[in-house]
PDB file of C-alpha atoms in Angstrom:
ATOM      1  CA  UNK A  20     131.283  98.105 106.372  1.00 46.00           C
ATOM      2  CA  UNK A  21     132.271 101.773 107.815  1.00 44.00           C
ATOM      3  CA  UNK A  22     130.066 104.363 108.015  1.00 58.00           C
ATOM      4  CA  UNK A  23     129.497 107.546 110.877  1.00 63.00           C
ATOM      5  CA  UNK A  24     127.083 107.456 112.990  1.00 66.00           C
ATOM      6  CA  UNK A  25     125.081 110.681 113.736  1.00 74.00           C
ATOM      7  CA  UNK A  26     123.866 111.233 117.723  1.00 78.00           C
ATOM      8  CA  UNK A  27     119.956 110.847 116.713  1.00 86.00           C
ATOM      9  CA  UNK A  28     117.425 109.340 114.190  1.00 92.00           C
ATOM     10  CA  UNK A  29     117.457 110.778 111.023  1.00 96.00           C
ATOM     11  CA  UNK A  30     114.399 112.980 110.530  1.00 95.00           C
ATOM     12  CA  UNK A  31     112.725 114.591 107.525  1.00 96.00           C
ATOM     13  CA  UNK A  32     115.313 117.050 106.096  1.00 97.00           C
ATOM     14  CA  UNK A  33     118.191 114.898 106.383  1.00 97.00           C
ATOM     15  CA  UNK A  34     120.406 113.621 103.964  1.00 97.00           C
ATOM     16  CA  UNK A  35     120.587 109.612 104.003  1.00 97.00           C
ATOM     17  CA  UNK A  36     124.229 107.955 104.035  1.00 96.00           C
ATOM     18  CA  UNK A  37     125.244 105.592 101.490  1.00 96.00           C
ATOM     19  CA  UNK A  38     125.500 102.506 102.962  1.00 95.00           C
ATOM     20  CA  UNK A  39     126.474  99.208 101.268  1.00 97.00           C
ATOM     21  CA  UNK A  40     125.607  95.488 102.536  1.00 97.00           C
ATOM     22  CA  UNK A  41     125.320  92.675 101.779  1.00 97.00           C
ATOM     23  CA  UNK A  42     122.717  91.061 100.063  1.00 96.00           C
ATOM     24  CA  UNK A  43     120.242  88.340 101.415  1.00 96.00           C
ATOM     25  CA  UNK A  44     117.882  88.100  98.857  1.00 85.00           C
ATOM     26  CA  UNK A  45     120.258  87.838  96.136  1.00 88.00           C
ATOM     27  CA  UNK A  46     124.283  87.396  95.161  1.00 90.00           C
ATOM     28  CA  UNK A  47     126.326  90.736  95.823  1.00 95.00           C
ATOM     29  CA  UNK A  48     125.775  93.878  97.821  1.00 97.00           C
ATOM     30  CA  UNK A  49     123.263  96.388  98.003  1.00 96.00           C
ATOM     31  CA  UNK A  50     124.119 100.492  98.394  1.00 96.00           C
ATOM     32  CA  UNK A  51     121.795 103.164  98.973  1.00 96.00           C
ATOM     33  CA  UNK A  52     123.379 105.067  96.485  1.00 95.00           C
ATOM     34  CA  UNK A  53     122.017 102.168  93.830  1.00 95.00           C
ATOM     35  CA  UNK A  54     118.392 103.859  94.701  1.00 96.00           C
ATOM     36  CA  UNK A  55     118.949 107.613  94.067  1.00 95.00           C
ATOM     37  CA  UNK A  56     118.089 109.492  90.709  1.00 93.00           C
ATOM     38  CA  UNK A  57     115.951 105.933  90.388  1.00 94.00           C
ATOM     39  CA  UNK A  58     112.996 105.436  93.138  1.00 95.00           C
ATOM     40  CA  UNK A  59     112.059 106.165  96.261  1.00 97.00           C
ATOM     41  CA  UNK A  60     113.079 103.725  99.302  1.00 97.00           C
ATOM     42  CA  UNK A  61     111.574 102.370 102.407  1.00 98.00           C
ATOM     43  CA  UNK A  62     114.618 100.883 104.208  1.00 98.00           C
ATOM     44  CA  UNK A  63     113.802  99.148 107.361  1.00 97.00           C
ATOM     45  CA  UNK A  64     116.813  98.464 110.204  1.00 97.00           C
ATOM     46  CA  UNK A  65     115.764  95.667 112.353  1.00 95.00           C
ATOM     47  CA  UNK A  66     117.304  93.570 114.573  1.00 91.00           C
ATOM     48  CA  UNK A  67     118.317  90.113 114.418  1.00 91.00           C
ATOM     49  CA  UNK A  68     116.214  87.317 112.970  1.00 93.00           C
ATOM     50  CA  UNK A  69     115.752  85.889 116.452  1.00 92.00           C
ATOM     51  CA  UNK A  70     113.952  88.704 117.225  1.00 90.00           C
ATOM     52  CA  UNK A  71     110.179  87.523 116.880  1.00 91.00           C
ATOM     53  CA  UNK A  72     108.882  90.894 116.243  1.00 88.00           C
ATOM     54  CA  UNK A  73     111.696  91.909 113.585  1.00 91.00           C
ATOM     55  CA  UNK A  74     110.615  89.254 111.913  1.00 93.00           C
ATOM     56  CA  UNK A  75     107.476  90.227 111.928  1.00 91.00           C
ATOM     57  CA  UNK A  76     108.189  93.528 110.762  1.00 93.00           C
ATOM     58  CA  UNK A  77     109.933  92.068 107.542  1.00 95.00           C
ATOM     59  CA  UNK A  78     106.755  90.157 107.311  1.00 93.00           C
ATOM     60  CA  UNK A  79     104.563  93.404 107.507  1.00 93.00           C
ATOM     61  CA  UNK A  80     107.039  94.690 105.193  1.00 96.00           C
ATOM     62  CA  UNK A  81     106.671  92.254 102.369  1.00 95.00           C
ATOM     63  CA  UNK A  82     103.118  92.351 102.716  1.00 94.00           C
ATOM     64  CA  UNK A  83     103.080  96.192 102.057  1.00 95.00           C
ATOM     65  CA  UNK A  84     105.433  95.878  98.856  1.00 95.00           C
ATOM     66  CA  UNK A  85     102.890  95.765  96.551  1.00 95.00           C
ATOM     67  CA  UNK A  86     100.845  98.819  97.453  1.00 95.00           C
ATOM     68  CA  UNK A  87     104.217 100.797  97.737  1.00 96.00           C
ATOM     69  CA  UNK A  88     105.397  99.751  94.633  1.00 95.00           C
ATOM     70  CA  UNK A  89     102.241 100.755  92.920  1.00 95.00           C
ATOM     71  CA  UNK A  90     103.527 104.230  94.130  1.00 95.00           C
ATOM     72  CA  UNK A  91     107.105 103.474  92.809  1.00 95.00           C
ATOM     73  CA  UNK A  92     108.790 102.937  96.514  1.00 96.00           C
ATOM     74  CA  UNK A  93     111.421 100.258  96.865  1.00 96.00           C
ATOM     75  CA  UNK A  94     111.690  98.463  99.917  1.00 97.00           C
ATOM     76  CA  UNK A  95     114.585  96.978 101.950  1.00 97.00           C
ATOM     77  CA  UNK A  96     114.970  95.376 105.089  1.00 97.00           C
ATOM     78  CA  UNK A  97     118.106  94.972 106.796  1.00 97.00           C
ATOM     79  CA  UNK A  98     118.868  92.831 109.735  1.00 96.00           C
ATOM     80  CA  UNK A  99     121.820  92.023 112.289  1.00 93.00           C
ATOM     81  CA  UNK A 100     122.248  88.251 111.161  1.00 94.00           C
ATOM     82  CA  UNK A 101     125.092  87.221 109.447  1.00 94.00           C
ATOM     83  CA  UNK A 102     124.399  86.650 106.113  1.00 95.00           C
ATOM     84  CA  UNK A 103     124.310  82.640 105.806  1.00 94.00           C
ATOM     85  CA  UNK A 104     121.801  82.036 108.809  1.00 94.00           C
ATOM     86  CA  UNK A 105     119.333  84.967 107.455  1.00 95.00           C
ATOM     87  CA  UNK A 106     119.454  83.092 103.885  1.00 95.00           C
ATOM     88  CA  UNK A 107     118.899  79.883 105.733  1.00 92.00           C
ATOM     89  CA  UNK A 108     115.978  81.517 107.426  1.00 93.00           C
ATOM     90  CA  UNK A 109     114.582  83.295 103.903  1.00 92.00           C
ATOM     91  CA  UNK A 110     114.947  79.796 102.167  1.00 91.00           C
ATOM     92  CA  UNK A 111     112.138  78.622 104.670  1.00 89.00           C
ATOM     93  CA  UNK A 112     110.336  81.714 105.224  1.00 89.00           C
ATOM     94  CA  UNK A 113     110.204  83.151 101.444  1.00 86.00           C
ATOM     95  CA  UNK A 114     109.457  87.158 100.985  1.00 86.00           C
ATOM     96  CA  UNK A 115     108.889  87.000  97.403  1.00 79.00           C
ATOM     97  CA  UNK A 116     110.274  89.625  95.694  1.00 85.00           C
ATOM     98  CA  UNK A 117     111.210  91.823  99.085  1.00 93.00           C
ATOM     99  CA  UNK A 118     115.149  93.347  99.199  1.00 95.00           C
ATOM    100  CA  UNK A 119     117.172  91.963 102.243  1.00 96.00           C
ATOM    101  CA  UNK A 120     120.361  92.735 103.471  1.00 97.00           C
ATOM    102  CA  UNK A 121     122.316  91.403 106.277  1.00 96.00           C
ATOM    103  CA  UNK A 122     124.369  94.462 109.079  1.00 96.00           C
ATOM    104  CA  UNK A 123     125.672  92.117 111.806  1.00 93.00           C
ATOM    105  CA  UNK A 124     127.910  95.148 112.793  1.00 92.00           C
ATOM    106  CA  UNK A 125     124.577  97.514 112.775  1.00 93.00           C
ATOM    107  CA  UNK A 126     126.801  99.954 110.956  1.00 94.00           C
ATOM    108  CA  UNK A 127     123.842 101.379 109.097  1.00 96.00           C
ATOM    109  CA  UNK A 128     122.133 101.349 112.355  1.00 95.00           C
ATOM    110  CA  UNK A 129     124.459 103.960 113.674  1.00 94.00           C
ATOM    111  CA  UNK A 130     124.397 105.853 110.230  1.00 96.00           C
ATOM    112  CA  UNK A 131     120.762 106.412 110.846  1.00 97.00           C
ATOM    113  CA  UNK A 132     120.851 107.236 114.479  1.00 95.00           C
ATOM    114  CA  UNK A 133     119.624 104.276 116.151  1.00 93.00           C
ATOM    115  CA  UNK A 134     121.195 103.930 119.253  1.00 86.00           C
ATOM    116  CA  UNK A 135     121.955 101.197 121.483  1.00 87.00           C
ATOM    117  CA  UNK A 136     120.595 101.053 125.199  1.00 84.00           C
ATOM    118  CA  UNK A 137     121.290  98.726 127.867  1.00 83.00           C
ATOM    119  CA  UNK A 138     119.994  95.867 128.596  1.00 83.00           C
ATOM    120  CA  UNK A 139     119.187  96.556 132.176  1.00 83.00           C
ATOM    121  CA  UNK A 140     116.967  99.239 130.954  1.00 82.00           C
ATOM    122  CA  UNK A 141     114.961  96.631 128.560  1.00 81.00           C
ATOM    123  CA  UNK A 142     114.695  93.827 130.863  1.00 84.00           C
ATOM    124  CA  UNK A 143     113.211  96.162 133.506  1.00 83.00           C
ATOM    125  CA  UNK A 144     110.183  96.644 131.281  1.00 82.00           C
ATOM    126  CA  UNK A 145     106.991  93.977 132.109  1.00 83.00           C
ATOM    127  CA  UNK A 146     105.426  93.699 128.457  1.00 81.00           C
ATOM    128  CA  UNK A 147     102.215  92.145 128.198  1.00 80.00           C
ATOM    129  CA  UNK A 148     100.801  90.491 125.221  1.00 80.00           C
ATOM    130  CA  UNK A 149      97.235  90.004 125.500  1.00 83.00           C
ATOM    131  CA  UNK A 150      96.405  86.858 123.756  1.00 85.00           C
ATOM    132  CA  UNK A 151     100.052  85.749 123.022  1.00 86.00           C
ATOM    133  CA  UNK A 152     101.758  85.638 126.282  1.00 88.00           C
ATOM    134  CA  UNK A 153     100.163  83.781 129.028  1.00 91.00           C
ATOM    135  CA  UNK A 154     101.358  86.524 131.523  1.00 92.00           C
ATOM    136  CA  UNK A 155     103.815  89.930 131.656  1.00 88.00           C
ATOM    137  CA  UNK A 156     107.259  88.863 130.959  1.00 90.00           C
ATOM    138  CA  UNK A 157     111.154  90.371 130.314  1.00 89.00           C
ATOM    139  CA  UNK A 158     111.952  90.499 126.985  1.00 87.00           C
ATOM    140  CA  UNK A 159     114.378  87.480 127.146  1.00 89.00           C
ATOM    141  CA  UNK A 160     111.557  85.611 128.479  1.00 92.00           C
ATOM    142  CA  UNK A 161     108.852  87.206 126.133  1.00 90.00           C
ATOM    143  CA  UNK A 162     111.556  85.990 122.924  1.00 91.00           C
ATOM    144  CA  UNK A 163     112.117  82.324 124.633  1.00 93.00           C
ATOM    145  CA  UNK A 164     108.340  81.957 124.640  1.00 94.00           C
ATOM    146  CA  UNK A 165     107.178  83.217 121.486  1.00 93.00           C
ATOM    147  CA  UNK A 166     110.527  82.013 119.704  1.00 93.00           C
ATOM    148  CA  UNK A 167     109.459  78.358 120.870  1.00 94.00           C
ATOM    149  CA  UNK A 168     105.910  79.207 120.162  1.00 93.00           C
ATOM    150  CA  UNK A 169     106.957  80.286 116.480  1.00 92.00           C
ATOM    151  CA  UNK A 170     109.028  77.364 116.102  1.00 92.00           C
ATOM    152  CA  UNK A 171     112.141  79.329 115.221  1.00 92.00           C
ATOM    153  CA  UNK A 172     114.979  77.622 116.380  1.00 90.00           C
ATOM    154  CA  UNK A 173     117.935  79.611 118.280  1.00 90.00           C
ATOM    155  CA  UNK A 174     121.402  78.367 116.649  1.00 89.00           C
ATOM    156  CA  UNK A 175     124.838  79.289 117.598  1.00 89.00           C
ATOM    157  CA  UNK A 176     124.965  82.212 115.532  1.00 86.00           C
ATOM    158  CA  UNK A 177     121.631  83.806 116.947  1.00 87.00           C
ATOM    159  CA  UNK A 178     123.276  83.461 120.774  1.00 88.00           C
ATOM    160  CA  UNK A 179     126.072  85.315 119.933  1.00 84.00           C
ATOM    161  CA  UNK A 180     123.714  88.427 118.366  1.00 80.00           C
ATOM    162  CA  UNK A 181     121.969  87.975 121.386  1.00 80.00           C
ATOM    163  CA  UNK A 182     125.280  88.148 123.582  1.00 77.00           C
ATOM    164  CA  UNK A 183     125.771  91.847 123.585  1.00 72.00           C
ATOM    165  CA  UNK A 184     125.106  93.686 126.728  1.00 57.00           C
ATOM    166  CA  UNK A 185     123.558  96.332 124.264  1.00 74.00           C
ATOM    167  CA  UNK A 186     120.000  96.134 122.662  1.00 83.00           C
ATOM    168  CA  UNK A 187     119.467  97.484 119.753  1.00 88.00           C
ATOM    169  CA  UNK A 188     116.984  99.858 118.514  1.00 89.00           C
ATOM    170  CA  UNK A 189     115.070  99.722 115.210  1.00 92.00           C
ATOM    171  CA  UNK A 190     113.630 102.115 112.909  1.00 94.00           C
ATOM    172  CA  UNK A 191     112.114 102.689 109.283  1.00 97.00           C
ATOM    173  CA  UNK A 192     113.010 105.230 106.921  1.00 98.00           C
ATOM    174  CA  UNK A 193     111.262 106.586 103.687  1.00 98.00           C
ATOM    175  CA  UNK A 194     113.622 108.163 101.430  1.00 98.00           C
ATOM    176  CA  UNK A 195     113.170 110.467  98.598  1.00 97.00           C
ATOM    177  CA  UNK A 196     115.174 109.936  94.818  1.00 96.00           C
ATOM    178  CA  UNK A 197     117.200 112.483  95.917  1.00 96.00           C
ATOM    179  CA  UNK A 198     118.119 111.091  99.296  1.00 96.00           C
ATOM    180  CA  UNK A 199     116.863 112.589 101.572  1.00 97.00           C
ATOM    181  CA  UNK A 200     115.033 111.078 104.199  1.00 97.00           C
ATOM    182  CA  UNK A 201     111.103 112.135 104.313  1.00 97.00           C
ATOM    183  CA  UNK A 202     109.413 110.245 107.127  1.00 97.00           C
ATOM    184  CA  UNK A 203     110.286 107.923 110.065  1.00 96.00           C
ATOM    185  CA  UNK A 204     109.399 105.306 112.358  1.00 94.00           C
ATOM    186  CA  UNK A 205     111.530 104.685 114.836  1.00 91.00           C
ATOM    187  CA  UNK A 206     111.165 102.482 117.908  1.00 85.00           C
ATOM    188  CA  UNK A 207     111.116 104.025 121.677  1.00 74.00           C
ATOM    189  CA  UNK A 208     112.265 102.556 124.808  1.00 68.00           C
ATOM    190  CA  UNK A 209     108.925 102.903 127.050  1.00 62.00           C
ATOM    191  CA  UNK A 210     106.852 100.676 129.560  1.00 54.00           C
ATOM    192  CA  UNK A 211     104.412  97.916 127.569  1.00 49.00           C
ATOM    193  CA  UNK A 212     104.059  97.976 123.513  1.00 46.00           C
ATOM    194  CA  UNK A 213     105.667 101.039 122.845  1.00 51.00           C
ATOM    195  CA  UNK A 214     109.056  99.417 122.630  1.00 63.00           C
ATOM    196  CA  UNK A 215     108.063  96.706 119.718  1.00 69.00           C
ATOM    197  CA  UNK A 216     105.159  98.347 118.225  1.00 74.00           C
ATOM    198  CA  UNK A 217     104.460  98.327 114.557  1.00 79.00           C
ATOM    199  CA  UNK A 218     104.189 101.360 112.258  1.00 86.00           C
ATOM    200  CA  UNK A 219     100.721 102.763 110.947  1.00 90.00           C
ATOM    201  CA  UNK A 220     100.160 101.341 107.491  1.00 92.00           C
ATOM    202  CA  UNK A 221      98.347 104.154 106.351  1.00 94.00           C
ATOM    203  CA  UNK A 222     100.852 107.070 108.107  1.00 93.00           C
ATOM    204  CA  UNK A 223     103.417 104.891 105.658  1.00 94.00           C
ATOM    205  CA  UNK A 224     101.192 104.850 102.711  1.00 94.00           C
ATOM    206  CA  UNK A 225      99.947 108.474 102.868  1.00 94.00           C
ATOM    207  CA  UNK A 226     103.979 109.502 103.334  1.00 94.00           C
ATOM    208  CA  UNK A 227     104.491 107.313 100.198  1.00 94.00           C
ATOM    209  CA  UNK A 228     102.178 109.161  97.850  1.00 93.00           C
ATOM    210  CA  UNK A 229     103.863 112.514  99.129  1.00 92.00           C
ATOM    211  CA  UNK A 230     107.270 111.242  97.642  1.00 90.00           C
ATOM    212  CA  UNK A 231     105.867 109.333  94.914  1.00 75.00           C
ATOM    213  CA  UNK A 232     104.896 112.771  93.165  1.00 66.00           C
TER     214      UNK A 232
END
């Protein structure tokens, strides 16, 4: 897929792109377009499944898609594995009824802004899980350990995601029918939890009834 990329995160105001993928969840691709004139979207760009706290944020995701649906929101998460492994991974890990689509080029990461940044810069932040790491790691550590922990296996496919001297960043997105994007959440490259947090649930929700009307 080819798309622009724009210098910065989208922000409310701004007109989404059209992006097409891929679909995980089901045969076919998936285009933003498919969404306007029909429903408001939540369209989450995560990394890789052998990121533990992507896929954790697809989790968080699914778990939300009721209540946002009761609003009329769509949601759809989009990760950097190729599009075989992250149906392998779905066929073990089920998100009933939650949209997936697979961006190993992170094409629609670019459309939205999210940059890359080098790895130097992430593995010189100490993060420190109390109660799931046993002491402050890198993030390649902090992955190994909660990856093993998990039980999520690292194939051949996942190293070469994880070859790139870039990391990417990750972001959500809540879009209006008319396409333009309403509210954000987008991740930021800073010392501890800051770099993998999770967004509010009820920032999300309240944003949701805003668009919903």
């Amino acid at each position: 897929m080819s798309t622009s990329s724009v210098d910065r995160p989208l922000q409310p105001g701004d007109r989404a792109p059209n992006v097409v993928l891929n679909a995980i969840s089901r045969e076919g691709k998936i285009a933003l377009d498919d969404f306007r004139g029909r429903s408001p979207l939540l369209i989450g760009l995560f990394r890789g499944l052998h990121c533990p706290f992507c896929r954790r944020h697809v989790a968080a995701m699914a778990q939300l898609k009721p209540a946002l649906r009761e609003k009329g929101v769509e949601c759809l998460a989009v990760v950097n594995t190729p599009v075989e492994r992250a149906r392998l991974y779905f066929r073990y890990h089920p998100a009933p009824d939650l949209l997936a689509a697979s961006d190993p080029e992170r094409a629609s990461h670019r459309a939205f802004g999210l940059r890359e940044v080098g790895m130097d810069k992430v593995m010189a932040i100490p993060f420190h899980l109390p109660g799931e790491l046993p002491e402050p790691m890198d993030v390649m550590a902090m992955n190994e350990f909660l990856n093993k922990k998990e039980g999520y296996e690292i194939t051949e496919v996942d190293q070469q995601a994880m070859a790139s001297s870039q990391a990417q960043l990750v972001g959500q997105f809540l879009i209006d029918r008319a396409g333009i994007v309403r509210w954000n959440f987008t991740e930021v490259l800073e010392d501890g939890l800051n770099t993998f947090r999770a967004l509010n649930p009820e920032e999300l929700m309240s944003a949701a009834s805003q668009v919903a009307h």
